Amino acid sequence: MSNNKKILAEEKRYLADTSRVKYFDVVIDHGKGATITDADGRDYIDLLASASATNTGHSHPHVVAAIAEQAEKLIQYTPAYFANTTTAKLTQRLAKLAPGQFEKQVVFGNSGSDANDAIIKFARAYTGRQYIVSFTGAYHGSTYGAISISGVSLNMTRKIGPLLPEVVKVPFPDQNQRLANESDDDFSERLFKQFKLPFETYLPADDVALVIIEPIQGDGGIVKAPQKYMDLVYQFTRDHGIVFAVDEVNQGLGRTGKLWSIDHFGIAPDLMSVGKSIASGLPLSAVIGRREIMASLSAPANVYTTAGNPVTAAAAMATLDVIETEKLVARSERIGNFAKAFFEKAAKRYDFIGDVRMYGLNGGIDIVDSQGQPDDEATTKLIYRIFELGAIMISLRGNTLRFQPPLVITQAALESAFAMISQAFSELEAGQLTLPETDNHIGW
């Protein structure tokens, strides 16, 4: 039995099923840059970046050195009671990086989930209102507040209700809802009417505290909202005194070819949640927002013992150094265009490739059947074959290939990965791929 299978068999006795979305029978042992190595010593090109949590790659030497240096000095003393030198510096740096020409403050958490919980708290406290508006297809996290405003999987609501009250979900402007020959502006106007419907029938705007959106949905399929739609929703919140927040946990920190995904729209949000790659995957999150909104709560309304601890703060400072010095935002845009050209060329070659959405090193590639409908089975065959060939790529929504490699990936590694993907595409077209033999459901 391989080390991978042995470890997984032992782990299965103790690990609850709900804690992992299952894909491949692989155990990650170590990684460097855009390469990960399993417990059997096999290398894979990483096209997932730990769910966009390692934008600077695996074990970047500058980040590793910063963690080690800080651990020698101080691993933890709770920022809930006392400041520390490293976290204090990070607070100022994050406030300056967020969009908007207004004064900002920062709070820390341990994950994107609790950051989005914090956004709900601050919006309700600041406005004195209760209702929250979020979007279908959203993934905001798994704590009770974050899971209540999410809308991407039925297993995020099944058996665990009641969820947070006073949450209303409206349709995200997903391209799959677009009518034939419908322009961006017409599509935006039509979906904005759907956005307004609750406000016109049962939801008073002056009872709404918050509208929270992923400008580019991550787990919803890497789907970007149209500019006009974002402008209309943003202006609606301005007209009605509603806090406008964006979730940048998945799509922030250079992933989309901009530092923040909201930068594609020229809008400065009132509140913004950050996580995942902020500390190169260490457990750290933050909410950055307008000073007057952040001042609406007092401690301990959003206090955590380990949030923003010195080691994660040091990792975050080093991560931001790498993003700046290695110009990873511009690199994401440039190399992303190379990747976009590959997938768009493939879409012309293979009928089973539907829509291709690429924003930086960040893409969703839909796999469809002969009728143009989502083909989950073919998608699973593809990702498993790509895994067999030596690259890690998973699916979203059942039929969307998720492309999110570390922003440091070399062009040579990317070309090698594309050769594997091309082979899998060719084999699928030839009817040579089969579903893997596994007792696990693969994917979401």
Coordinates of C-alpha atoms in Angstrom, one line a residue:
M1 CA 0.0 0.0 0.0
S2 CA 1.3 3.5 -0.9
N3 CA 2.0 6.0 1.8
N4 CA -0.8 8.1 0.5
K5 CA -3.4 5.3 0.9
K6 CA -2.0 4.2 4.2
I7 CA -2.2 7.7 5.7
L8 CA -5.7 8.3 4.3
A9 CA -7.0 4.9 5.6
E10 CA -5.7 5.7 9.1
E11 CA -7.0 9.3 9.0
K12 CA -10.5 8.1 7.8
R13 CA -11.2 6.6 11.2
Y14 CA -10.9 9.9 13.0
L15 CA -11.6 12.7 10.5
A16 CA -15.2 13.7 10.1
D17 CA -16.5 13.7 6.6
T18 CA -17.8 17.2 6.7
S19 CA -14.3 18.7 7.1
R20 CA -13.2 17.9 3.6
V21 CA -14.5 18.2 0.0
K22 CA -13.1 15.1 -1.5
Y23 CA -11.2 15.1 -4.8
F24 CA -8.1 12.9 -5.1
D25 CA -6.5 10.2 -2.9
V26 CA -3.4 12.3 -2.2
V27 CA -1.6 13.4 0.9
I28 CA 0.5 16.6 0.6
D29 CA 3.9 16.3 2.2
H30 CA 5.7 19.4 1.1
G31 CA 5.8 22.2 -1.5
K32 CA 8.0 24.8 -3.1
G33 CA 6.8 27.5 -5.3
A34 CA 4.1 26.1 -7.6
T35 CA 5.1 22.5 -7.0
I36 CA 3.7 20.2 -4.3
T37 CA 4.9 16.7 -3.4
D38 CA 2.8 13.9 -2.0
A39 CA 3.7 11.3 0.7
D40 CA 4.9 8.9 -2.0
G41 CA 7.3 11.5 -3.3
R42 CA 5.4 12.4 -6.5
D43 CA 5.5 16.0 -7.7
Y44 CA 2.5 17.9 -9.0
I45 CA 2.1 21.3 -10.6
D46 CA -0.2 23.2 -8.4
L47 CA -3.0 24.9 -10.3
L48 CA -5.1 25.5 -7.1
A49 CA -2.7 27.4 -4.7
S50 CA -4.4 25.9 -1.7
A51 CA -7.8 27.4 -2.7
S52 CA -6.1 30.7 -3.6
A53 CA -4.5 30.8 -0.1
T54 CA -0.8 30.6 -1.3
N55 CA -0.6 33.4 -3.9
T56 CA 3.1 33.8 -3.1
G57 CA 3.7 30.0 -3.6
H58 CA 4.6 27.3 -1.2
S59 CA 7.2 28.0 1.4
H60 CA 8.5 31.2 -0.1
P61 CA 11.9 31.8 1.5
H62 CA 11.1 35.4 2.5
V63 CA 7.9 34.3 4.2
V64 CA 9.6 31.3 5.9
A65 CA 12.4 33.5 7.2
A66 CA 9.9 36.0 8.6
I67 CA 8.0 33.3 10.4
A68 CA 11.1 31.7 11.8
E69 CA 12.5 35.1 13.0
Q70 CA 9.3 36.0 14.7
A71 CA 8.8 32.6 16.3
E72 CA 12.3 33.0 17.9
K73 CA 11.1 36.3 19.4
L74 CA 7.5 35.7 20.3
I75 CA 5.0 33.2 19.0
Q76 CA 1.9 34.4 20.7
Y77 CA 0.7 36.9 23.2
T78 CA -2.9 37.7 22.6
P79 CA -3.6 40.9 20.8
A80 CA -6.9 40.9 22.5
Y81 CA -5.2 42.5 25.5
F82 CA -1.9 43.9 24.5
A83 CA -0.3 45.2 21.3
N84 CA 2.8 43.7 19.8
T85 CA 5.3 45.3 17.5
T86 CA 4.7 43.2 14.4
T87 CA 0.9 43.3 14.4
A88 CA 0.9 47.1 15.0
K89 CA 2.9 47.5 11.8
L90 CA 0.6 45.3 9.8
T91 CA -2.5 47.2 10.9
Q92 CA -1.1 50.4 9.4
R93 CA 0.1 48.7 6.2
L94 CA -3.3 47.1 5.5
A95 CA -5.2 50.3 6.1
K96 CA -3.1 52.0 3.5
L97 CA -3.5 49.3 0.9
A98 CA -7.3 49.2 0.9
P99 CA -9.1 51.3 -1.7
G100 CA -10.8 54.6 -0.8
Q101 CA -9.6 58.1 0.0
F102 CA -11.0 58.0 3.6
E103 CA -9.7 57.1 7.0
K104 CA -9.7 53.4 7.7
Q105 CA -9.3 51.0 10.6
V106 CA -8.6 47.2 10.8
V107 CA -9.8 44.3 12.9
F108 CA -8.2 40.8 12.7
G109 CA -9.6 37.3 12.7
N110 CA -8.5 33.8 12.1
S111 CA -10.3 33.0 8.8
G112 CA -12.3 34.6 6.1
S113 CA -15.4 33.2 7.8
D114 CA -15.0 35.2 10.9
A115 CA -14.1 38.3 8.9
N116 CA -17.4 38.2 7.2
D117 CA -19.1 37.6 10.5
A118 CA -17.4 40.8 11.7
I119 CA -18.7 42.7 8.6
I120 CA -22.3 41.7 9.6
K121 CA -21.7 42.9 13.2
F122 CA -20.2 46.2 12.2
A123 CA -22.9 46.9 9.6
R124 CA -25.7 46.2 12.0
A125 CA -24.1 48.2 14.8
Y126 CA -23.4 51.2 12.5
T127 CA -26.8 51.4 10.9
G128 CA -28.9 50.2 13.7
R129 CA -30.7 48.0 11.2
Q130 CA -31.0 44.2 11.0
Y131 CA -31.4 43.0 7.4
I132 CA -28.5 41.6 5.3
V133 CA -28.6 41.2 1.5
S134 CA -26.2 38.7 -0.1
F135 CA -26.1 36.9 -3.4
T136 CA -26.8 33.4 -4.8
G137 CA -23.6 31.6 -5.7
A138 CA -21.7 33.3 -2.9
Y139 CA -19.2 31.5 -0.6
H140 CA -18.4 33.6 2.5
G141 CA -17.4 30.9 4.9
S142 CA -18.6 28.3 7.4
T143 CA -19.2 30.1 10.7
Y144 CA -22.9 30.6 11.3
G145 CA -23.0 34.2 10.1
A146 CA -20.8 33.5 7.0
I147 CA -22.7 30.3 6.1
S148 CA -26.0 32.1 6.5
I149 CA -25.1 34.7 3.8
S150 CA -23.5 32.1 1.5
G151 CA -25.5 30.5 -1.4
V152 CA -23.3 28.0 -3.3
S153 CA -24.1 24.6 -1.8
L154 CA -27.2 23.0 -0.2
N155 CA -24.9 21.2 2.2
M156 CA -24.2 24.7 3.7
T157 CA -27.8 24.8 5.0
R158 CA -28.9 21.2 5.2
K159 CA -29.5 19.9 8.8
I160 CA -27.9 22.9 10.6
G161 CA -30.8 25.5 10.7
P162 CA -32.0 27.8 11.9
L163 CA -29.4 30.1 10.4
L164 CA -28.8 33.7 11.0
P165 CA -32.2 35.6 10.7
E166 CA -33.0 38.5 8.5
V167 CA -30.8 37.4 5.5
V168 CA -32.2 38.0 2.0
K169 CA -30.4 36.5 -1.0
V170 CA -30.7 38.0 -4.5
P171 CA -29.5 36.6 -7.8
F172 CA -25.9 37.2 -8.7
P173 CA -25.5 38.4 -12.3
D174 CA -24.1 35.1 -13.5
Q175 CA -23.3 34.9 -17.2
N176 CA -25.4 31.7 -17.4
Q177 CA -28.5 33.8 -16.8
R178 CA -27.7 36.0 -19.9
L179 CA -30.2 35.9 -22.7
A180 CA -29.2 35.4 -26.3
N181 CA -27.5 38.5 -27.7
E182 CA -28.2 40.4 -24.5
S183 CA -25.7 43.2 -23.9
D184 CA -23.9 43.8 -20.6
D185 CA -26.0 46.9 -20.0
D186 CA -29.3 45.2 -20.7
F187 CA -28.2 42.2 -18.6
S188 CA -27.3 44.5 -15.8
E189 CA -30.6 46.4 -16.0
R190 CA -32.6 43.1 -15.9
L191 CA -30.7 41.6 -13.0
F192 CA -30.8 44.9 -11.1
K193 CA -34.6 44.7 -11.4
Q194 CA -34.4 41.3 -9.7
F195 CA -32.1 42.9 -7.0
K196 CA -34.7 45.6 -6.4
L197 CA -37.7 43.2 -6.3
P198 CA -37.4 42.5 -2.5
F199 CA -37.0 46.2 -1.7
E200 CA -40.2 46.9 -3.7
T201 CA -42.4 44.2 -2.2
Y202 CA -41.4 43.2 1.3
L203 CA -38.0 44.6 2.4
P204 CA -37.9 48.3 3.4
A205 CA -34.5 49.7 2.3
D206 CA -34.3 51.7 5.5
D207 CA -34.3 48.4 7.5
V208 CA -31.3 47.0 5.5
A209 CA -27.8 47.3 7.2
L210 CA -25.6 45.6 4.6
V211 CA -25.2 44.5 1.0
I212 CA -22.2 42.2 0.7
I213 CA -20.9 40.8 -2.6
E214 CA -17.9 39.1 -4.2
P215 CA -17.2 41.4 -7.2
I216 CA -15.8 38.2 -8.8
Q217 CA -17.3 35.1 -7.3
G218 CA -14.8 32.5 -6.4
D219 CA -16.4 29.2 -5.5
G220 CA -19.5 30.3 -7.5
G221 CA -17.5 29.6 -10.7
I222 CA -15.0 32.6 -11.1
V223 CA -17.8 34.8 -12.3
K224 CA -17.3 38.6 -12.7
A225 CA -20.3 41.0 -12.2
P226 CA -20.8 43.5 -15.1
Q227 CA -19.6 47.0 -14.4
K228 CA -23.0 48.6 -14.8
Y229 CA -24.6 46.1 -12.4
M230 CA -22.0 46.9 -9.7
D231 CA -22.5 50.6 -10.3
L232 CA -26.3 50.3 -9.9
V233 CA -26.0 48.3 -6.7
Y234 CA -23.4 50.5 -5.2
Q235 CA -25.4 53.7 -6.0
F236 CA -28.5 52.0 -4.5
T237 CA -26.6 51.5 -1.2
R238 CA -25.5 55.2 -1.3
D239 CA -29.1 56.4 -1.8
H240 CA -30.4 54.3 1.1
G241 CA -27.7 54.5 3.7
I242 CA -26.7 50.9 3.4
V243 CA -23.2 49.6 4.1
F244 CA -21.6 48.3 0.9
A245 CA -19.0 45.5 1.6
V246 CA -16.9 43.2 -0.6
D247 CA -15.5 39.8 0.1
E248 CA -11.9 39.7 -1.1
V249 CA -10.9 36.5 0.7
N250 CA -10.6 34.4 -2.4
Q251 CA -10.1 37.0 -5.1
G252 CA -7.9 39.5 -3.4
L253 CA -4.1 40.1 -3.2
G254 CA -3.3 40.0 -6.9
R255 CA -5.4 37.0 -7.9
T256 CA -7.4 38.8 -10.5
G257 CA -4.6 40.9 -12.0
K258 CA -5.5 43.8 -9.7
L259 CA -4.5 44.0 -6.0
W260 CA -8.2 43.7 -5.1
S261 CA -11.0 42.4 -7.3
I262 CA -13.1 45.5 -6.5
D263 CA -10.3 47.5 -8.2
H264 CA -11.7 46.3 -11.6
F265 CA -14.8 48.5 -10.9
G266 CA -13.4 51.7 -9.5
I267 CA -15.5 51.4 -6.4
A268 CA -14.3 52.0 -2.8
P269 CA -16.2 49.7 -0.5
D270 CA -17.2 50.7 3.1
L271 CA -15.9 47.4 4.4
M272 CA -13.7 44.7 3.0
S273 CA -12.9 41.2 4.2
V274 CA -9.4 39.7 3.5
G275 CA -8.0 36.3 4.3
K276 CA -6.5 33.2 2.7
S277 CA -3.3 34.6 1.0
I278 CA -2.9 37.5 3.4
A279 CA -0.4 35.4 5.5
S280 CA 0.4 32.9 2.7
G281 CA -2.1 30.5 4.1
L282 CA -1.5 30.9 7.9
P283 CA -4.7 31.5 9.9
L284 CA -5.2 35.2 9.6
S285 CA -8.0 37.4 8.3
A286 CA -8.9 41.1 8.5
V287 CA -11.7 43.5 7.9
I288 CA -10.6 46.9 6.6
G289 CA -13.2 49.6 6.7
R290 CA -14.3 53.2 7.2
R291 CA -13.2 54.5 10.5
E292 CA -16.7 55.7 11.5
I293 CA -18.1 52.2 10.8
M294 CA -15.3 50.4 12.6
A295 CA -15.8 52.7 15.6
S296 CA -19.4 51.5 16.0
L297 CA -18.5 48.5 18.2
S298 CA -16.5 48.2 21.4
A299 CA -14.5 45.3 22.7
P300 CA -15.1 42.5 23.2
A301 CA -17.7 42.4 20.4
N302 CA -15.0 41.1 17.9
V303 CA -12.2 39.8 20.0
Y304 CA -10.3 36.5 19.4
T305 CA -7.4 35.2 21.4
T306 CA -5.2 34.3 18.5
A307 CA -6.4 36.8 15.8
G308 CA -3.5 38.8 14.4
N309 CA -0.9 37.0 16.5
P310 CA 2.7 37.9 16.0
V311 CA 3.7 34.9 13.8
T312 CA 0.8 35.3 11.4
A313 CA 1.3 39.1 11.3
A314 CA 5.0 38.5 10.4
A315 CA 3.9 36.1 7.6
A316 CA 1.5 38.7 6.3
M317 CA 4.1 41.5 6.3
A318 CA 6.5 39.2 4.4
T319 CA 3.7 38.2 2.0
L320 CA 3.0 41.8 1.2
D321 CA 6.7 42.3 0.7
V322 CA 6.8 39.5 -1.9
I323 CA 3.7 40.8 -3.7
E324 CA 5.3 44.2 -4.0
T325 CA 8.9 43.4 -4.7
E326 CA 8.2 40.6 -7.2
K327 CA 5.4 42.6 -8.8
L328 CA 3.0 39.7 -8.5
V329 CA -0.1 41.8 -9.3
A330 CA 1.3 42.8 -12.8
R331 CA 2.6 39.3 -13.2
S332 CA -0.8 37.8 -12.5
E333 CA -2.3 40.0 -15.3
R334 CA 0.5 39.2 -17.8
I335 CA 0.8 35.5 -17.2
G336 CA -3.0 35.4 -16.9
N337 CA -3.3 36.6 -20.4
F338 CA -1.1 33.8 -21.6
A339 CA -3.4 31.3 -19.8
K340 CA -6.5 33.0 -21.2
A341 CA -5.1 32.5 -24.7
F342 CA -4.5 28.8 -24.1
F343 CA -8.1 28.2 -22.8
E344 CA -9.8 30.3 -25.4
K345 CA -7.9 28.4 -28.2
A346 CA -8.9 25.1 -26.6
A347 CA -12.5 26.3 -26.5
K348 CA -12.4 26.8 -30.3
R349 CA -11.0 23.3 -30.7
Y350 CA -13.2 21.3 -28.3
D351 CA -17.0 21.5 -28.3
F352 CA -17.2 20.4 -24.7
I353 CA -15.6 23.6 -23.5
G354 CA -18.3 26.3 -22.9
D355 CA -17.6 29.7 -21.4
V356 CA -14.1 30.6 -20.5
R357 CA -13.7 33.3 -17.8
M358 CA -10.2 34.5 -17.0
Y359 CA -9.2 37.5 -14.8
G360 CA -5.5 37.4 -14.0
L361 CA -4.2 34.0 -13.0
N362 CA -7.7 33.1 -12.1
G363 CA -10.2 31.3 -14.3
G364 CA -13.4 29.3 -14.6
I365 CA -13.7 27.0 -17.6
D366 CA -17.1 25.4 -18.1
I367 CA -17.4 21.9 -19.4
V368 CA -20.7 21.1 -21.2
D369 CA -22.4 18.3 -23.1
S370 CA -23.5 18.3 -26.7
Q371 CA -26.6 20.3 -25.8
G372 CA -24.5 23.0 -24.1
Q373 CA -25.7 21.9 -20.6
P374 CA -23.3 21.4 -17.6
D375 CA -21.5 18.1 -17.8
D376 CA -20.3 17.2 -14.3
E377 CA -19.2 13.7 -15.3
A378 CA -16.9 14.9 -18.0
T379 CA -15.5 17.5 -15.7
T380 CA -14.7 14.9 -13.1
K381 CA -13.0 12.7 -15.7
L382 CA -10.9 15.7 -16.8
I383 CA -9.7 16.8 -13.4
Y384 CA -8.9 13.2 -12.4
R385 CA -6.9 12.6 -15.6
I386 CA -5.0 15.9 -15.1
F387 CA -4.2 14.7 -11.6
E388 CA -2.9 11.4 -13.0
L389 CA -0.7 13.3 -15.4
G390 CA 0.8 15.4 -12.7
A391 CA -1.2 18.6 -12.0
I392 CA -3.7 19.5 -9.3
M393 CA -6.9 21.1 -10.7
I394 CA -10.3 20.8 -9.2
S395 CA -13.9 21.7 -10.1
L396 CA -16.4 24.2 -9.0
R397 CA -20.2 24.0 -9.4
G398 CA -19.7 20.4 -10.7
N399 CA -18.8 21.4 -14.3
T400 CA -16.3 24.3 -13.9
L401 CA -12.6 23.8 -14.0
R402 CA -10.9 25.9 -11.3
F403 CA -7.7 27.5 -12.5
Q404 CA -5.8 29.4 -9.6
P405 CA -2.1 28.6 -9.6
P406 CA 0.3 30.5 -7.3
L407 CA 1.2 33.8 -8.8
V408 CA 4.9 32.9 -8.8
I409 CA 4.4 30.0 -11.2
T410 CA 6.9 30.0 -14.0
Q411 CA 5.9 30.1 -17.6
A412 CA 7.7 26.8 -18.1
A413 CA 5.7 25.1 -15.4
L414 CA 2.5 26.6 -16.8
E415 CA 3.4 25.3 -20.3
S416 CA 4.0 21.8 -18.8
A417 CA 0.6 22.0 -17.1
F418 CA -1.1 23.1 -20.3
A419 CA 0.4 20.0 -22.1
M420 CA -1.2 17.8 -19.4
I421 CA -4.5 19.6 -19.8
S422 CA -4.3 19.4 -23.6
Q423 CA -3.7 15.7 -23.3
A424 CA -6.7 15.2 -21.0
F425 CA -8.9 17.3 -23.4
S426 CA -7.8 15.2 -26.4
E427 CA -8.5 11.9 -24.5
L428 CA -11.9 13.1 -23.4
E429 CA -12.8 14.0 -27.0
A430 CA -11.7 10.5 -28.1
G431 CA -13.8 8.8 -25.4
Q432 CA -10.8 7.4 -23.6
L433 CA -11.5 8.8 -20.1
T434 CA -13.4 7.0 -17.4
L435 CA -14.5 7.9 -14.0
P436 CA -12.0 7.0 -11.2
E437 CA -12.6 4.0 -9.0
T438 CA -13.3 5.6 -5.6
D439 CA -15.8 5.2 -2.8
N440 CA -15.9 9.0 -2.5
H441 CA -18.1 11.5 -4.2
I442 CA -15.7 13.8 -6.0
G443 CA -16.2 17.5 -5.7
W444 CA -18.8 19.7 -4.2

